[in-house]
Amino acid sequence: MKTNRLPFWMFYNPDKFGTDIYVDEFGYGQCTSGYIFGETRKNYLLQFVYDGIAHVTVGNVNFSVKKGEAFLLPPNIAHAYEADKIVSTERAWISWSGEYASAFTQNFVTASCPYHLHVSSLNEVKEHFACLRKLRDRSSLSLTGIYSHFYGLISLCSKAEPDVQKGVSNDSLLVNDIVHWLEENMQQSILVSDLSRHFGYDESSIFRKFKKHVGLSPKEYIIQQRIALAKGLICQTDLSLDKIATQCGYLDKNTLDKLFIRHGNPSLAKYAAEHRPKKQKPTHPRITND
């Protein structure tokens, strides 16, 4: 029986520029209506919607991305995206990591939330990916070309000047900066008063602006991000639960355990038992006396 296969291509880049910044992968694909995928990544991934609608969840933030827009999937935060149930979704993506990976997200022009991005030209996006597709031959010029088009794609989502651009409010840019600062300081004890001192706004203003643009209070956002981070560390590392709690900004696992349960999750121990990969027991050759 003949089946129709949707167009798809992808490339993993094995060549790194030191540890500062490197492109991990890029690709293109079409999703059938209702297709859904979820994960917790270790790098940043930027997806451009060519056609259709993508329904995206990052942590507890939900939004829809239409043709000509993009969405950012950050590391260590659980996320999912789903194609519209009526029409298929066509999209292309590129991911990157490294010591300065987060620096590329500082000037993104955002829409309804920090992960929903404006794109200045969809045609230029398509041109960059058409060139990237040809650069998978691993020729001597491939690496230079890959990074050239990576920067081109980033620029199409970024504001040209540090001043506020048309259609983007000061509040949106402030909240975007706060989100990035929180991502980089999740291991620290964070209060709204810390945000007030760091960003120069009174606590009530930060609370109001953040709630308006993200849909959560700063405290609620920090908690859901830490829970998502803890889940990622449980699934991807063999760190002890106490060590994971420390990396999530808590003194010990008891506080994190209470938050886990309060937000509809099983206990830390039960979650780890259900989701952490089982260690293989070493096998020893059987010795017999002949």
Coordinates of C-alpha atoms in Angstrom, one line a residue:
M1 CA 0.0 0.0 0.0
K2 CA 1.4 3.4 -1.0
T3 CA 1.7 6.0 1.7
N4 CA 2.3 9.8 1.4
R5 CA 5.4 10.9 3.3
L6 CA 5.7 14.5 4.3
P7 CA 8.9 16.4 3.2
F8 CA 11.6 16.4 5.9
W9 CA 15.3 17.0 6.1
M10 CA 17.7 17.6 9.0
F11 CA 21.5 18.0 9.7
Y12 CA 23.5 17.6 12.9
N13 CA 26.6 19.7 12.9
P14 CA 29.7 18.0 14.3
D15 CA 32.0 21.0 13.9
K16 CA 32.3 23.3 16.9
F17 CA 33.7 26.8 17.4
G18 CA 35.4 26.1 20.8
T19 CA 32.9 26.3 23.6
D20 CA 31.6 29.8 23.2
I21 CA 28.8 29.2 20.7
Y22 CA 28.0 26.4 18.2
V23 CA 25.2 25.4 16.0
D24 CA 24.0 21.9 16.9
E25 CA 21.4 21.1 14.2
F26 CA 19.0 22.6 11.7
G27 CA 16.2 21.1 9.6
Y28 CA 12.9 21.4 8.0
G29 CA 9.7 19.4 8.1
Q30 CA 5.9 19.3 7.8
C31 CA 3.7 18.0 10.6
T32 CA 0.4 16.3 10.0
S33 CA -2.6 18.0 11.7
G34 CA -2.7 17.2 15.4
Y35 CA 1.0 16.1 15.6
I36 CA 2.5 16.8 19.0
F37 CA 6.0 16.6 20.4
G38 CA 7.3 17.4 23.9
E39 CA 10.7 17.3 25.6
T40 CA 13.2 19.1 27.8
R41 CA 16.2 20.3 25.8
K42 CA 19.8 21.0 26.7
N43 CA 20.1 23.8 24.1
Y44 CA 18.2 26.7 22.5
L45 CA 16.0 25.9 19.5
L46 CA 14.4 28.4 17.3
Q47 CA 11.4 27.3 15.1
F48 CA 10.0 29.3 12.2
V49 CA 6.5 28.6 11.1
Y50 CA 6.3 28.6 7.3
D51 CA 2.6 27.7 7.1
G52 CA -0.2 26.6 9.4
I53 CA -0.3 27.1 13.2
A54 CA 1.8 25.7 16.0
H55 CA 0.3 25.6 19.5
V56 CA 3.2 25.9 21.9
T57 CA 3.6 25.3 25.7
V58 CA 6.8 26.4 27.5
G59 CA 6.6 25.5 31.2
N60 CA 3.1 26.8 32.0
V61 CA 3.0 29.4 29.3
N62 CA 0.7 28.6 26.3
F63 CA 0.5 30.5 23.0
S64 CA -0.1 30.0 19.3
V65 CA 2.3 30.8 16.5
K66 CA 1.1 31.5 13.0
K67 CA 2.7 31.7 9.6
G68 CA 5.6 34.1 9.5
E69 CA 6.3 34.0 13.2
A70 CA 8.7 32.0 15.3
F71 CA 9.0 30.5 18.8
L72 CA 12.0 29.9 21.1
L73 CA 12.4 26.7 23.1
P74 CA 14.9 27.3 25.9
P75 CA 17.0 24.7 27.7
N76 CA 16.0 23.0 30.9
I77 CA 12.4 24.0 30.6
A78 CA 9.8 21.4 29.7
H79 CA 8.0 22.3 26.5
A80 CA 5.7 20.9 23.8
Y81 CA 4.4 22.0 20.4
E82 CA 1.4 20.8 18.5
A83 CA 0.3 21.2 14.9
D84 CA -3.2 22.6 14.5
K85 CA -5.9 19.9 14.5
I86 CA -7.4 21.1 11.2
V87 CA -4.4 22.1 9.1
S88 CA -0.8 20.7 8.9
T89 CA 2.1 22.8 10.0
E90 CA 5.2 23.5 8.0
R91 CA 8.3 24.7 9.8
A92 CA 12.1 24.9 9.9
W93 CA 14.4 25.1 12.9
I94 CA 17.9 25.7 14.1
S95 CA 19.4 25.0 17.5
W96 CA 22.6 26.2 19.3
S97 CA 24.4 25.9 22.6
G98 CA 27.7 27.0 24.2
E99 CA 28.8 29.4 26.9
Y100 CA 27.3 32.5 25.3
A101 CA 24.2 30.8 23.9
S102 CA 21.8 32.9 25.9
A103 CA 23.3 36.1 24.6
F104 CA 21.7 35.6 21.3
T105 CA 18.2 35.8 22.8
Q106 CA 18.7 39.1 24.6
N107 CA 17.5 41.3 21.7
F108 CA 14.7 39.1 20.3
V109 CA 11.5 41.1 19.5
T110 CA 8.7 39.3 21.3
A111 CA 5.0 39.1 20.8
S112 CA 2.6 37.7 23.4
C113 CA 5.3 36.3 25.7
P114 CA 9.1 36.0 25.8
Y115 CA 9.1 32.8 23.7
H116 CA 6.8 34.1 20.9
L117 CA 8.9 36.0 18.4
H118 CA 8.3 38.4 15.6
V119 CA 10.1 37.7 12.3
S120 CA 11.0 40.6 10.0
S121 CA 10.9 38.6 6.7
L122 CA 9.7 35.0 6.2
N123 CA 11.1 35.1 2.6
E124 CA 14.6 35.7 4.0
V125 CA 14.1 32.9 6.5
K126 CA 13.3 30.5 3.7
E127 CA 16.4 31.7 1.7
H128 CA 18.6 31.1 4.7
F129 CA 17.3 27.5 5.1
A130 CA 17.5 26.8 1.4
C131 CA 21.2 27.7 1.6
L132 CA 21.6 25.7 4.8
R133 CA 20.2 22.6 3.1
K134 CA 22.9 22.8 0.5
L135 CA 25.6 23.2 3.2
R136 CA 25.2 19.6 4.5
D137 CA 27.9 18.3 2.2
R138 CA 30.7 18.9 4.8
S139 CA 32.8 20.7 2.2
S140 CA 35.5 23.1 3.4
L141 CA 33.1 26.1 3.1
S142 CA 30.2 24.4 4.9
L143 CA 31.2 25.5 8.4
T144 CA 31.6 29.1 7.5
G145 CA 28.3 29.1 5.6
I146 CA 26.4 27.4 8.4
Y147 CA 27.4 30.1 10.9
S148 CA 26.8 32.9 8.5
H149 CA 23.2 31.8 7.9
F150 CA 22.7 31.1 11.7
Y151 CA 23.6 34.8 12.4
G152 CA 21.3 35.8 9.6
L153 CA 18.4 33.9 11.0
I154 CA 19.0 35.4 14.5
S155 CA 19.1 38.9 13.1
L156 CA 15.6 38.4 11.5
C157 CA 14.2 37.9 15.0
S158 CA 16.2 40.7 16.7
K159 CA 15.7 44.4 17.0
A160 CA 18.2 46.5 15.0
E161 CA 18.9 49.0 17.7
P162 CA 18.9 48.9 21.5
D163 CA 16.1 51.4 21.5
V164 CA 12.4 50.3 21.6
Q165 CA 11.3 49.3 18.2
K166 CA 7.9 50.0 16.7
G167 CA 5.2 47.7 18.0
V168 CA 7.3 46.6 21.0
S169 CA 6.7 48.1 24.4
N170 CA 9.2 49.0 27.1
D171 CA 7.3 46.6 29.4
S172 CA 7.7 43.7 27.0
L173 CA 11.5 44.2 26.7
L174 CA 11.8 44.6 30.5
V175 CA 9.9 41.3 31.1
N176 CA 12.1 39.6 28.4
D177 CA 15.2 40.7 30.3
I178 CA 13.8 39.6 33.6
V179 CA 13.1 36.1 32.2
H180 CA 16.6 35.8 30.8
W181 CA 18.0 36.9 34.2
L182 CA 15.9 34.4 36.0
E183 CA 17.1 31.6 33.7
E184 CA 20.7 32.4 34.6
N185 CA 20.1 32.7 38.3
M186 CA 17.8 29.7 39.1
Q187 CA 20.3 28.3 41.6
Q188 CA 20.1 31.5 43.7
S189 CA 17.4 32.4 46.3
I190 CA 15.3 35.0 44.3
L191 CA 12.7 37.4 45.7
V192 CA 10.8 40.1 43.9
S193 CA 12.8 42.6 45.9
D194 CA 15.9 41.2 44.2
L195 CA 14.3 41.9 40.8
S196 CA 13.4 45.4 42.0
R197 CA 17.0 46.2 42.9
H198 CA 18.5 44.7 39.8
F199 CA 16.1 46.3 37.2
G200 CA 15.4 49.6 39.0
Y201 CA 11.6 49.2 39.2
D202 CA 9.5 49.0 42.4
E203 CA 8.2 45.6 43.4
S204 CA 4.5 46.3 42.5
S205 CA 5.5 47.5 39.0
I206 CA 7.5 44.4 38.3
F207 CA 4.8 42.2 39.6
R208 CA 2.1 43.9 37.5
K209 CA 4.2 44.0 34.3
F210 CA 5.4 40.4 34.6
K211 CA 1.9 39.1 35.4
K212 CA 0.5 40.9 32.3
H213 CA 3.1 39.6 29.8
V214 CA 3.8 36.1 31.2
G215 CA 0.5 35.2 32.8
L216 CA 2.1 34.3 36.1
S217 CA 3.5 36.2 39.0
P218 CA 7.4 36.2 39.3
K219 CA 7.1 33.8 42.2
E220 CA 4.8 31.4 40.3
Y221 CA 7.1 31.6 37.3
I222 CA 10.2 30.8 39.3
I223 CA 8.5 27.8 40.9
Q224 CA 7.2 26.3 37.7
Q225 CA 10.7 26.8 36.0
R226 CA 12.4 25.1 39.0
I227 CA 10.0 22.2 38.9
A228 CA 10.7 21.8 35.1
L229 CA 14.4 22.1 35.8
A230 CA 14.2 19.5 38.5
K231 CA 12.4 17.1 36.2
G232 CA 15.0 17.6 33.5
L233 CA 17.8 16.9 35.9
I234 CA 16.1 13.8 37.3
C235 CA 15.6 12.4 33.8
Q236 CA 19.0 13.3 32.3
T237 CA 21.5 13.0 35.2
D238 CA 22.2 10.7 38.1
L239 CA 22.5 13.5 40.7
S240 CA 21.1 12.9 44.1
L241 CA 17.8 14.6 44.9
D242 CA 19.5 16.9 47.4
K243 CA 22.0 18.0 44.8
I244 CA 19.2 18.6 42.3
A245 CA 17.3 20.7 44.9
T246 CA 20.4 22.8 45.4
Q247 CA 20.7 23.4 41.7
C248 CA 17.1 24.5 41.7
G249 CA 17.7 27.1 44.4
Y250 CA 16.6 25.2 47.5
L251 CA 18.7 24.2 50.5
D252 CA 17.5 20.6 50.5
K253 CA 15.0 18.2 48.8
N254 CA 12.3 18.6 51.4
T255 CA 11.2 22.1 50.1
L256 CA 11.3 21.0 46.5
D257 CA 9.4 17.8 47.3
K258 CA 6.6 19.8 48.9
L259 CA 6.4 22.1 45.8
F260 CA 6.4 19.1 43.5
I261 CA 3.3 17.6 45.3
R262 CA 1.6 20.9 45.8
H263 CA 1.7 21.5 42.0
G264 CA 0.1 18.1 41.1
N265 CA 3.2 16.0 40.8
P266 CA 4.1 12.8 42.6
S267 CA 6.8 13.0 45.3
L268 CA 10.4 13.6 44.1
A269 CA 11.3 10.0 45.0
K270 CA 8.4 8.5 43.1
Y271 CA 9.0 10.7 40.1
A272 CA 12.7 9.7 40.0
A273 CA 11.7 6.0 40.3
E274 CA 9.3 6.3 37.4
H275 CA 11.4 8.5 35.1
R276 CA 15.1 8.0 35.9
P277 CA 16.8 5.5 33.6
K278 CA 17.6 2.3 35.4
K279 CA 21.2 1.5 36.0
Q280 CA 22.5 -1.7 34.5
K281 CA 23.9 -4.1 37.0
P282 CA 27.4 -5.2 36.1
T283 CA 27.6 -8.8 35.0
H284 CA 30.4 -11.1 36.2
P285 CA 31.6 -14.2 34.5
R286 CA 30.7 -17.4 36.3
I287 CA 33.7 -19.3 37.6
T288 CA 33.4 -23.0 37.8
N289 CA 35.9 -25.7 38.9
D290 CA 36.6 -28.2 36.2

